[in-house]
Short mmCIF file of C-alpha atoms in Angstrom, two decimals:
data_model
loop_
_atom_site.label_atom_id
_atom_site.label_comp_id
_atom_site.label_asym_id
_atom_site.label_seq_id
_atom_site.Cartn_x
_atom_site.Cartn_y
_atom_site.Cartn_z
CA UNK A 10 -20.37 20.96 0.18
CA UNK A 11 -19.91 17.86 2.74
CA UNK A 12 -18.34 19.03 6.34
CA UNK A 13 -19.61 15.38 7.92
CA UNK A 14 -15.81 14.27 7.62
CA UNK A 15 -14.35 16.91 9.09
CA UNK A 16 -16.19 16.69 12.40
CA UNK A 17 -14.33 13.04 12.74
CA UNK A 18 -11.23 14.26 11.91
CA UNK A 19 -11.70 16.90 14.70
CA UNK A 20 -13.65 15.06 17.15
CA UNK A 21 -13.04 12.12 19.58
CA UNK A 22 -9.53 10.61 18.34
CA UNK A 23 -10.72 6.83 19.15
CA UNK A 24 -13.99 7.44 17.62
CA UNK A 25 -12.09 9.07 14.65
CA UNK A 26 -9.56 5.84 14.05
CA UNK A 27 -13.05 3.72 14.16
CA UNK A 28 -14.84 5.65 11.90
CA UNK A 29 -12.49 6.55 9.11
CA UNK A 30 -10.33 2.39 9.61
CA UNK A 31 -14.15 0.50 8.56
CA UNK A 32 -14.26 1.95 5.46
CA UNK A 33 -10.75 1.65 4.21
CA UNK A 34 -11.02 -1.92 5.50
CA UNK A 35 -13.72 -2.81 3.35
CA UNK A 36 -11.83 -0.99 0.63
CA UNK A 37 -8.61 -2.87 1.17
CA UNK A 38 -10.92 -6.02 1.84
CA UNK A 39 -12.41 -5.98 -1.79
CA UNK A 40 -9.14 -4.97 -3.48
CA UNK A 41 -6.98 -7.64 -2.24
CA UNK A 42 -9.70 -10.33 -3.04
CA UNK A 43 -9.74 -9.12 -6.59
CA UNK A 44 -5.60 -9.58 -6.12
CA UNK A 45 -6.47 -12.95 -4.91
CA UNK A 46 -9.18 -13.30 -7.90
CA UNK A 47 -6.62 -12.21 -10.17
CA UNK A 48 -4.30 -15.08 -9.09
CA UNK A 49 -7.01 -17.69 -8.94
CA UNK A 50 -8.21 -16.99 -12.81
CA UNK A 51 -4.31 -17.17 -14.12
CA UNK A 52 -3.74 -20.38 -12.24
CA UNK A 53 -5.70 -21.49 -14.33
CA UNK A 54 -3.09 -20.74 -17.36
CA UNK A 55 -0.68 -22.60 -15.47
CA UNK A 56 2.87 -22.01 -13.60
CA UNK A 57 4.58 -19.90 -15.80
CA UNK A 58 1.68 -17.36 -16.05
CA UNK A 59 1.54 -16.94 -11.98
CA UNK A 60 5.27 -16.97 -11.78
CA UNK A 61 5.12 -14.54 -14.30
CA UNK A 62 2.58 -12.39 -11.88
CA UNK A 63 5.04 -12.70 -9.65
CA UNK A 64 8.13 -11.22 -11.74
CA UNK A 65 6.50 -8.51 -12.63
CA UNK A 66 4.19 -7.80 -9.68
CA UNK A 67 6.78 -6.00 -7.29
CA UNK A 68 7.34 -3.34 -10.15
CA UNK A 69 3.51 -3.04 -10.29
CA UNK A 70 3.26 -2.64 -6.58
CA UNK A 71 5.65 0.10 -6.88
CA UNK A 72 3.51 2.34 -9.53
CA UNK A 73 0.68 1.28 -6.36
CA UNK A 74 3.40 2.54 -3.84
CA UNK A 75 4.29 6.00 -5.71
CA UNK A 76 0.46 6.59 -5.62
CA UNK A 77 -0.39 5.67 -2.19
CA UNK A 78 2.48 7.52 -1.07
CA UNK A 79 1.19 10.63 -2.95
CA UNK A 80 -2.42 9.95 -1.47
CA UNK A 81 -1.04 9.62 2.21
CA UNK A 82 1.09 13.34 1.66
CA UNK A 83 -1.84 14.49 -0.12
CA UNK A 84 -4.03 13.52 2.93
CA UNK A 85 -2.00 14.34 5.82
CA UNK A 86 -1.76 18.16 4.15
CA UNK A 87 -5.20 18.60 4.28
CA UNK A 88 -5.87 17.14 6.89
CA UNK A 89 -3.35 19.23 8.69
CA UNK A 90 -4.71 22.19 7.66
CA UNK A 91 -8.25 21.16 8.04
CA UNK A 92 -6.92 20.95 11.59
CA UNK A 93 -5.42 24.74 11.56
CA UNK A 94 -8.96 25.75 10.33
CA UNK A 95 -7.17 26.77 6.56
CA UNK A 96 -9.64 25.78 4.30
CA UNK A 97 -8.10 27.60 1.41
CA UNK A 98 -4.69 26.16 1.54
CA UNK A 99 -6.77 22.80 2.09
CA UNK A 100 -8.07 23.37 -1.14
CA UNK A 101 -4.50 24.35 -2.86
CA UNK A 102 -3.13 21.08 -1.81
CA UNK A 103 -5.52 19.18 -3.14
CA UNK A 104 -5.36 20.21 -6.61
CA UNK A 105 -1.61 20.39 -6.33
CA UNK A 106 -1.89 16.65 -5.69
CA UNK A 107 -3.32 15.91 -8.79
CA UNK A 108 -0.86 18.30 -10.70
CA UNK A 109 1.94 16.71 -8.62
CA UNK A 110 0.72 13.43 -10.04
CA UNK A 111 0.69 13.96 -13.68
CA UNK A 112 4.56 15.43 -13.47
CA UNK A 113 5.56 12.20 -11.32
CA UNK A 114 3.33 9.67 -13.86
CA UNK A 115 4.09 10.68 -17.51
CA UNK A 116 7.45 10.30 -17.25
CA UNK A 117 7.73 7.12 -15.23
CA UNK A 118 5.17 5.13 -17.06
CA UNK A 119 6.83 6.44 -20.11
CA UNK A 120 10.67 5.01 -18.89
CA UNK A 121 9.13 1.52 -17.70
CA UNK A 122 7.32 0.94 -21.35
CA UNK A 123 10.70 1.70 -23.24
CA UNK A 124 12.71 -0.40 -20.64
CA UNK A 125 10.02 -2.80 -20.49
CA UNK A 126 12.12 -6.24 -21.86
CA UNK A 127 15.18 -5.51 -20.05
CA UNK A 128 13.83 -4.95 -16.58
CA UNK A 129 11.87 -7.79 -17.42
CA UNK A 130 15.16 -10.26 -17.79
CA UNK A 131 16.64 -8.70 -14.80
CA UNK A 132 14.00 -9.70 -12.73
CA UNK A 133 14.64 -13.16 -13.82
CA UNK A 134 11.94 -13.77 -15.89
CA UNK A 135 14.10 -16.55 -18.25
CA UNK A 136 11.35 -18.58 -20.35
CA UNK A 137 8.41 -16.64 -19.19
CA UNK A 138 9.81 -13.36 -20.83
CA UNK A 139 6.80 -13.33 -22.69
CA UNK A 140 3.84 -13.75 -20.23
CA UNK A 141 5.80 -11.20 -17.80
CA UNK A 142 5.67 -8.42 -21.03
CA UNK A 143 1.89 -9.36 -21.80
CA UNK A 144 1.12 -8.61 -17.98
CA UNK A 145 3.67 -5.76 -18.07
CA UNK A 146 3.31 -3.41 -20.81
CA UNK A 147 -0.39 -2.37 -20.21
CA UNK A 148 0.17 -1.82 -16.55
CA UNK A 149 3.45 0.26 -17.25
CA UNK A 150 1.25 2.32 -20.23
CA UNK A 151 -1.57 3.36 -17.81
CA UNK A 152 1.02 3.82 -15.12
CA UNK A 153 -0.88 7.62 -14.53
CA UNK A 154 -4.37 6.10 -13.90
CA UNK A 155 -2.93 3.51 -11.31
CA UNK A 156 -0.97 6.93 -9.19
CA UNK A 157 -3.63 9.05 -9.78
CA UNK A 158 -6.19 6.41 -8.24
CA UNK A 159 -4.08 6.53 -5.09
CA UNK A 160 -3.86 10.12 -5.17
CA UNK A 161 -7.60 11.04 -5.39
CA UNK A 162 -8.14 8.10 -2.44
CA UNK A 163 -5.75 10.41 -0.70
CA UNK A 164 -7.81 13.47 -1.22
CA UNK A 165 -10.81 12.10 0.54
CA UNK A 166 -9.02 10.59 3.15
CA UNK A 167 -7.58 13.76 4.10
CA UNK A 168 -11.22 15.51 4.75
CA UNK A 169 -12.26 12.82 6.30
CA UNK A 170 -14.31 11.32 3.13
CA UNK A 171 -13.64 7.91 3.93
CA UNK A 172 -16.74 6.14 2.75
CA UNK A 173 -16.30 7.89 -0.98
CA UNK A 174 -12.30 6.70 -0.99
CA UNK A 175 -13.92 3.20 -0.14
CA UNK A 176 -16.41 3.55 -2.95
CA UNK A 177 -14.59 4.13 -5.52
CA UNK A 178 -11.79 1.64 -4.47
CA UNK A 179 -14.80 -1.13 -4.41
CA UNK A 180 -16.59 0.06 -7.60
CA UNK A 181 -12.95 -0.38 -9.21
CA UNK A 182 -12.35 -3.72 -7.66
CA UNK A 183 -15.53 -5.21 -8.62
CA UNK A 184 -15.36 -4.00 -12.00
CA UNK A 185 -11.79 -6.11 -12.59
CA UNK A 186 -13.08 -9.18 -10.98
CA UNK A 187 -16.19 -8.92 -13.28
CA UNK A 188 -13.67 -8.39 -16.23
CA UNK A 189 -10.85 -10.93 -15.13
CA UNK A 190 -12.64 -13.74 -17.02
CA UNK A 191 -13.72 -12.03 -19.80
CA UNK A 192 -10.62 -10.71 -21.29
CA UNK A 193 -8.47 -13.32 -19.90
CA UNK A 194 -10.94 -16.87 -20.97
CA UNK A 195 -13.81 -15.38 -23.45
CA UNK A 196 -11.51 -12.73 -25.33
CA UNK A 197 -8.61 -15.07 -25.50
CA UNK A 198 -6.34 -13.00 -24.22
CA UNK A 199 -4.42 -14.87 -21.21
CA UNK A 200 -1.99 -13.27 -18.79
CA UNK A 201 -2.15 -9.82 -20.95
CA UNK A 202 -6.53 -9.98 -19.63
CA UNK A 203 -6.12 -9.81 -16.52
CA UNK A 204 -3.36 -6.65 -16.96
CA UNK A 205 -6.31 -4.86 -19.03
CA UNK A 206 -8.63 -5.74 -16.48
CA UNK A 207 -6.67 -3.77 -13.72
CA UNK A 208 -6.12 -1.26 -16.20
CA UNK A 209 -9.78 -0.38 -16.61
CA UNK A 210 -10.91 -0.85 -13.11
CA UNK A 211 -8.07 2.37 -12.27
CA UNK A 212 -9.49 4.57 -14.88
CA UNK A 213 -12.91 4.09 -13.63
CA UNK A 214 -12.14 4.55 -10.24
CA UNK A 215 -9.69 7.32 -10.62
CA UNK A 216 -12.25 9.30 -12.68
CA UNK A 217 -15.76 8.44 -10.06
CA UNK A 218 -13.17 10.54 -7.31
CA UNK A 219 -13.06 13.16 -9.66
CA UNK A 220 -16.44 13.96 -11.07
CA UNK A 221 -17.09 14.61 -7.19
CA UNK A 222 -14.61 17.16 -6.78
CA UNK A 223 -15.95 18.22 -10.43
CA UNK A 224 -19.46 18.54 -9.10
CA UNK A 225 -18.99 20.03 -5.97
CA UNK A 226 -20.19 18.00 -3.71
CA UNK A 227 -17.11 17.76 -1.58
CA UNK A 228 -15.68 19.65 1.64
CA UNK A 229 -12.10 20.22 -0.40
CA UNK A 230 -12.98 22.69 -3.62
CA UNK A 231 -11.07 22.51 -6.97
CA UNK A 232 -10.18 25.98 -8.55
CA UNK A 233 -8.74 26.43 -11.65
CA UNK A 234 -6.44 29.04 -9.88
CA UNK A 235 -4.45 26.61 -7.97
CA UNK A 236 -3.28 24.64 -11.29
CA UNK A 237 -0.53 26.40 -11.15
CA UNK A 238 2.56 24.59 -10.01
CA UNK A 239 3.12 26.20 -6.29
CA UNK A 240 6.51 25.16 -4.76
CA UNK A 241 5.00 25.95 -0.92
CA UNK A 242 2.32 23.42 -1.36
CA UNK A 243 4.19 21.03 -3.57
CA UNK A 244 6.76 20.90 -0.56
CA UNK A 245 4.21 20.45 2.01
CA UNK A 246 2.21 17.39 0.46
CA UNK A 247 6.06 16.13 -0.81
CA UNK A 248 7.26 16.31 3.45
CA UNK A 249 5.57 13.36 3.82
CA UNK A 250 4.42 12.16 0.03
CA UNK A 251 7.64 11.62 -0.76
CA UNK A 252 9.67 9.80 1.55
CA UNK A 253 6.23 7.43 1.87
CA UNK A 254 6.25 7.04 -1.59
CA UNK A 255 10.01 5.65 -1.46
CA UNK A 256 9.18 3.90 1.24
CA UNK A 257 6.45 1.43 -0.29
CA UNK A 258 8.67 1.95 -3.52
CA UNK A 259 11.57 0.70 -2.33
CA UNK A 260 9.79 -2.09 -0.47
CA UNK A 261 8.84 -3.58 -3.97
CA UNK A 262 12.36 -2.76 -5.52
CA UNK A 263 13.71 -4.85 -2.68
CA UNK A 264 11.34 -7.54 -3.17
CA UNK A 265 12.61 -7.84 -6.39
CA UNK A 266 16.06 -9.06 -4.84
CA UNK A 267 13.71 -11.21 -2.55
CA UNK A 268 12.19 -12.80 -5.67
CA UNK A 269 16.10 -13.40 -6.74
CA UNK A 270 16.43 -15.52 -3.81
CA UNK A 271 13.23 -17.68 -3.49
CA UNK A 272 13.97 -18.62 -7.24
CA UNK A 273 17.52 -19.09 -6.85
CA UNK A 274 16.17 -22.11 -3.61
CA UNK A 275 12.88 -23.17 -5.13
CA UNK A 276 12.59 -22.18 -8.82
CA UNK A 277 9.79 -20.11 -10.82
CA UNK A 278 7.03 -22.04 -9.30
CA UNK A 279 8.86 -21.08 -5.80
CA UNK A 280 8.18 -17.57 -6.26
CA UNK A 281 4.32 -18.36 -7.31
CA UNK A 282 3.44 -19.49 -4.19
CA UNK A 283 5.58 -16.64 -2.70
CA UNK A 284 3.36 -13.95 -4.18
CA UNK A 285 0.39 -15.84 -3.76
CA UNK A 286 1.03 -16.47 -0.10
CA UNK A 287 1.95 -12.36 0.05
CA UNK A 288 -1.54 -11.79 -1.60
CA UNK A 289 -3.20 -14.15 1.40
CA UNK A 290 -1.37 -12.28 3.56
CA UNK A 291 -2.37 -8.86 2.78
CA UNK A 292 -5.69 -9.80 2.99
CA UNK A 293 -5.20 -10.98 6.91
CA UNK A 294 -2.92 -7.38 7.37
CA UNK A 295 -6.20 -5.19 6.50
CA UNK A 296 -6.48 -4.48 10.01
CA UNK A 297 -3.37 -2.92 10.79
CA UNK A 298 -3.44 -1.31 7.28
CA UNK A 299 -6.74 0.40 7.41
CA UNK A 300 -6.03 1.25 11.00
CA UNK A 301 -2.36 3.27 10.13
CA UNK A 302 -4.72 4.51 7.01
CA UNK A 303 -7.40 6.56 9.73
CA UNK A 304 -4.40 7.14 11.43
CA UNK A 305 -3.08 9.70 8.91
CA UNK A 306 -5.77 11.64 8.66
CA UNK A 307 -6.96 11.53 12.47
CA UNK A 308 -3.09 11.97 13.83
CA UNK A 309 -2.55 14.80 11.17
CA UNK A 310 -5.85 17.32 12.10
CA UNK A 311 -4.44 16.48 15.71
CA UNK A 312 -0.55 17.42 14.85
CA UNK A 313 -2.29 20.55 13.38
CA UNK A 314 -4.26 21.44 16.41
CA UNK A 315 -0.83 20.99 18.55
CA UNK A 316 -2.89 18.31 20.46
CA UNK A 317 -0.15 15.78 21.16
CA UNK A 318 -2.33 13.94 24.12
CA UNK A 319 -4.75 13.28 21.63
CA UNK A 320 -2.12 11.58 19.02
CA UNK A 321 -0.73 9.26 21.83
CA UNK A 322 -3.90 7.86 22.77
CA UNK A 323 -4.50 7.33 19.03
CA UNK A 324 -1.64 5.77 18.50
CA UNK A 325 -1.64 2.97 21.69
CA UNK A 326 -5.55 2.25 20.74
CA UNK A 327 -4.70 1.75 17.06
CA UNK A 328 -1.39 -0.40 18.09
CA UNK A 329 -3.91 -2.54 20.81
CA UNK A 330 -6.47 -2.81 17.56
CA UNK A 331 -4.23 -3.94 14.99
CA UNK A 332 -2.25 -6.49 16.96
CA UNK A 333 -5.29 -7.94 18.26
CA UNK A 334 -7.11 -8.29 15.49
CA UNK A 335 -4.03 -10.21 13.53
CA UNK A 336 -3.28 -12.46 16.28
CA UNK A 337 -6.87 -13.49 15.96
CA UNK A 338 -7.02 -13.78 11.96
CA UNK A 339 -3.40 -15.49 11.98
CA UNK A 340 -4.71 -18.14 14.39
CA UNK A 341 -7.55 -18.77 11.87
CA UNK A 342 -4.90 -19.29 8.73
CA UNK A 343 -2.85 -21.65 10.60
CA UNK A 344 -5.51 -23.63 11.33
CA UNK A 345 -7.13 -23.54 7.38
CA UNK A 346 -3.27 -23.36 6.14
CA UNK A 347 -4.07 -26.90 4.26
CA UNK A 348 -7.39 -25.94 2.57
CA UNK A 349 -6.05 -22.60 1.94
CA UNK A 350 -2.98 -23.69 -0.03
CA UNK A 351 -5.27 -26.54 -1.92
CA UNK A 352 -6.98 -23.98 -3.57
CA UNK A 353 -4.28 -21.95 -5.12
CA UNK A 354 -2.22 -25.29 -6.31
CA UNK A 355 -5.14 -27.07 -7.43
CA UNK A 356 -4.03 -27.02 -11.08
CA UNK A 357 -2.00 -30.53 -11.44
CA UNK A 358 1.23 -28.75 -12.77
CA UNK A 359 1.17 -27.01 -9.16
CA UNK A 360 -0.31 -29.42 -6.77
CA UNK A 361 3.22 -30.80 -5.77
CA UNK A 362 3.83 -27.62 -4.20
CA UNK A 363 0.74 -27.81 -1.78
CA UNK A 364 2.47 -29.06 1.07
CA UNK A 365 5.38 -26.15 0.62
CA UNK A 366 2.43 -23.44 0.65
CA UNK A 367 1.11 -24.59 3.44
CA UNK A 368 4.36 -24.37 5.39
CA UNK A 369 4.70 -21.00 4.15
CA UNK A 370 1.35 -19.85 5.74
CA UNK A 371 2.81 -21.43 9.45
CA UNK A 372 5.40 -18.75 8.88
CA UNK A 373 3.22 -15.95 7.75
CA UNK A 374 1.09 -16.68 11.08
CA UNK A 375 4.11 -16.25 13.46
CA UNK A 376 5.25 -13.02 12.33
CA UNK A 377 2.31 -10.68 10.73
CA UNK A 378 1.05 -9.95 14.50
CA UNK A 379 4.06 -8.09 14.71
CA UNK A 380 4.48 -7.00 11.69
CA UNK A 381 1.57 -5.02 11.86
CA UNK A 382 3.63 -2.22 13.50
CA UNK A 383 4.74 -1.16 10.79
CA UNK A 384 1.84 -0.23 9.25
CA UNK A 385 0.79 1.80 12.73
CA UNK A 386 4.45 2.84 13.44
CA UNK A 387 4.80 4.56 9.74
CA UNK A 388 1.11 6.31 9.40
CA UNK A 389 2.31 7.98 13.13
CA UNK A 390 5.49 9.36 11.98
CA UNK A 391 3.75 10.54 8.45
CA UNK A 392 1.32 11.90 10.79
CA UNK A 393 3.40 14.28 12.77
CA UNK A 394 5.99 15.11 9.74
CA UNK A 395 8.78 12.40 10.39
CA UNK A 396 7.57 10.61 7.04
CA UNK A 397 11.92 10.62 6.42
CA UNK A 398 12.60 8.45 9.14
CA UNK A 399 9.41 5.82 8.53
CA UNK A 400 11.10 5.88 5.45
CA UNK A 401 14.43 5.08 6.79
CA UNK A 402 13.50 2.66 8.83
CA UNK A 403 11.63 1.04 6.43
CA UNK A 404 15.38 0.94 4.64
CA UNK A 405 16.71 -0.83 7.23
CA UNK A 406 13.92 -3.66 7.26
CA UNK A 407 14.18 -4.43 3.94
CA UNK A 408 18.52 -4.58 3.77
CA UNK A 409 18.05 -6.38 6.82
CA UNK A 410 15.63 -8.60 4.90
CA UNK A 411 17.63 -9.13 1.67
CA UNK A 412 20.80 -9.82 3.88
CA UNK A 413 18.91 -12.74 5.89
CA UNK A 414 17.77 -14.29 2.52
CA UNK A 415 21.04 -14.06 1.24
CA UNK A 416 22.42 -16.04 3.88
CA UNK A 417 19.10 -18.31 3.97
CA UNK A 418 19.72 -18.91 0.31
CA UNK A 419 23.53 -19.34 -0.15
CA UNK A 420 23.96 -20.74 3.70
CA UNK A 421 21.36 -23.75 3.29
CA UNK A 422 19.84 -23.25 -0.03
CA UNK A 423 16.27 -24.42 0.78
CA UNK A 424 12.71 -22.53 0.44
CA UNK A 425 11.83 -23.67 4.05
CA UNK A 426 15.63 -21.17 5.39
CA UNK A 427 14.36 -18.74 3.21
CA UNK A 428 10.77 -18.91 5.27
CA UNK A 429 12.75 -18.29 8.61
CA UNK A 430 14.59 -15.90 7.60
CA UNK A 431 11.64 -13.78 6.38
CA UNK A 432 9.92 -14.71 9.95
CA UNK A 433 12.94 -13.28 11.53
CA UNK A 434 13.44 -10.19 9.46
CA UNK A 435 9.56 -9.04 9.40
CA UNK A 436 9.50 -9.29 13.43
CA UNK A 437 12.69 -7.42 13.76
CA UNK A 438 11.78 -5.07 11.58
CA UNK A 439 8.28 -4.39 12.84
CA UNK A 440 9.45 -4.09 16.58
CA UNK A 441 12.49 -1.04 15.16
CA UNK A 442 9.36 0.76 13.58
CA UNK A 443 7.67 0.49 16.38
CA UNK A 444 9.93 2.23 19.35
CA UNK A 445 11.14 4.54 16.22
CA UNK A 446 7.40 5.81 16.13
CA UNK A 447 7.59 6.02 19.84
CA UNK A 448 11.09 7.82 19.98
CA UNK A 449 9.80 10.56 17.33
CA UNK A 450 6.30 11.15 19.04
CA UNK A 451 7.87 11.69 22.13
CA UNK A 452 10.58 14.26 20.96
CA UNK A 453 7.95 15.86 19.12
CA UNK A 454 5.40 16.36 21.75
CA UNK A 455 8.83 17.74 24.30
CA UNK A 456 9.67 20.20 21.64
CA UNK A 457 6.46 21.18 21.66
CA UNK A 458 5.95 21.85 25.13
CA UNK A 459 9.24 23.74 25.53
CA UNK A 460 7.95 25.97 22.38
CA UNK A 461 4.88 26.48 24.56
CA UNK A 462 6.24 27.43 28.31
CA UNK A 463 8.78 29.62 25.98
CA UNK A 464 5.74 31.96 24.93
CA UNK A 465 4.97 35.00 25.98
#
């Protein structure tokens, strides 16, 4: 049994974000460069295949959302109670996660495969219907292996485990890359490959996480006791699992509309560079992301310890961090925008749209500095139980968004309007989750010291 991650969870707060952000970087790192990867090898297949990635990759994201929501209640719960010295009901939660995920995943994965061709044509698929159902149905079939990843990531997050939530996530990653041209080129199998491919690389990974819980080699313990459903627990991991699990949900749903509206300017091929520009992008945002990630854990042992000093500091060195390190990285992508877009249009059905890519990454470099508060903003109000109003704020950005496109798309009808007015509603909406986070840490930490003078 492991206590190593504990002692950074409960130690110096900077020291903590440090320690726990490197490895989910290198996590995130790997898995959006096999998303990248992934993009690269259907390119190959031509336009309609990455346009149909692109269709069918928001609902995707949101089976990714649901479990990385899970994994972030999962881990603030233990970590919380890591942090009120409560091993046992550490250990509860934890295995209530993974019962919590098989009554979310059965029946969801089971509605998207019978509903599979008609969410497909409302998400505008048209002539692609095909390639979006042969990346589609797999993904929707093992939607339990792609939540439960998330959730078991969550689990060692949440003791302060880290490096093991990294492995796994890398181990996974590499294994689709390795597999991407294999199923999709040498087994003949196109679009529908690269699905199988992701498929595989979850069970793996989901499975690694659990044989060391099985084994015993972890702080958290497993007990066969704690299978039962328990509404107490279920509701604590569900505070914050939920409404973070809607959250990156109903980003994806939204993007959906998003899609809508980049097709309705640019076409199918429109929306390919749009998701492959997204994919670039996520890639330069690993700094804020893995920073709100060792946020979770590090703000939640605090919140549990009452130790609201601690959590501010936290949260103004993780905000310095993250906005630092993406002015930095943005500055690098406007420069390589050109060489950067050349590679991902290099098929000839796609090289006309080099010069629209590259335009697209100008705008991506203005606003993801900002942006990044989100990310920061969100993992502090998880953090100290205000996971409802990340989420609502997170509503906001993303009507806010839609509404700008809409008025992009029908106002001037042109890719480059729909650009600005993504600029415009990501930097908005960054700076509202920002003084949100700010407005709920300091009520928090008043109430708190009121509750405290009140005391006998």
């Amino acid at each position: 049994m492991s206590g190593e991650g504990v002692g950074v969870l409960l130690g110096d707060q900077r020291k903590g974000i440090i320690t726990m952000c490197i490895p989910i970087a290198v996590a995130l790192l790997v898995q959006q460069l096999n998303n990248i990867v992934d993009s690269l090898w259907v390119s190959d297949l031509g336009g309609d295949s990455m346009a149909a990635l692109g269709v069918v990759y928001p609902l995707y994201c949101v089976l990714i959302g649901i479990g990385n929501g899970l994994g972030i209640g999962v881990a603030s719960a233990i970590a919380r109670n890591i942090g009120m010295k409560d091993k046992v009901n550490a250990d509860g939660v934890a295995m209530q996660g993974l019962v919590l995920t098989v009554i979310v995943s059965v029946p969801i994965g089971l509605t998207l495969f019978l509903t599979a061709g008609i969410t497909t044509d409302l998400m505008g698929a048209g002539g692609m219907r095909e390639e979006c159902l042969g990346y589609a149905i797999p993904i929707y079939i093992s939607s339990l292996f792609i939540i439960l990843s998330g959730v078991v990531s969550g689990m060692l997050r949440g003791e302060g485990a880290a490096k093991r939530s990294m492995v796994i996530q890398v181990v996974g990653a590499v294994i689709n890359i390795v597999l991407d041209p294999i199923m999709i080129f040498g087994m003949d199998m196109g679009v529908a490959g690269a699905a199988w491919a992701t498929v595989i690389s979850f069970v793996i990974s989901s499975f690694m996480g659990l044989y060391w819980y099985l084994r015993g080699s972890t702080y958290i313990s497993l007990h066969r006791a704690d299978v039962r459903p328990d509404i107490t627990r279920l509701r604590e991991i569900l505070s914050v699992g939920l409404p973070e699990a809607l959250e990156l949900s109903l980003m994806n749903v939204f993007n959906i509309a998003l899609n809508y509206y980049v097709i309705f300017c640019g076409g199918t091929d429109a929306v390919a560079i749009y998701s492959t520009a997204w994919r670039i992008a996520y890639v330069l945002m690993i700094p804020g992301q893995a920073v709100g990630g060792a946020m979770v854990s590090v703000c939640s042992a605090e919140y549990g310890m009452r130790r609201f000093d601690m959590i501010r500091d936290a949260f103004r060195y993780s905000v310095i961090v993250s906005i630092a390190s993406l002015i930095a990285l943005c500055a690098c992508m406007a420069v390589l925008a050109g060489p950067i877009a050349g590679v991902f249009t290099h098929s000839p059905d796609m090289q006309y749209l080099e010069d629209e890519m590259t335009v697209l990454l100008y705008f991506f470099a203005l606003f993801m500095p900002v942006m990044s508060l989100v990310f920061t903003g969100s993992s502090l109000m998880q953090s100290i139980q205000h996971a409802n109003g990340a989420m609502l704020n997170s509503l906001a950005r993303n009507i806010l968004l839609v509404a700008l496109f809409a008025a992009a798309a029908y106002g001037f009808g042109t890719t480059t309007s729909v650009w600005c007015a993504l600029a415009i509603g990501e930097v908005i909406g960054g700076l509202m989750m920002g003084i949100h986070a700010v407005i709920c840490l300091r009520r928090e930490s008043i109430g708190s010291d009121i509750t405290v003078s009140e005391s006998p």
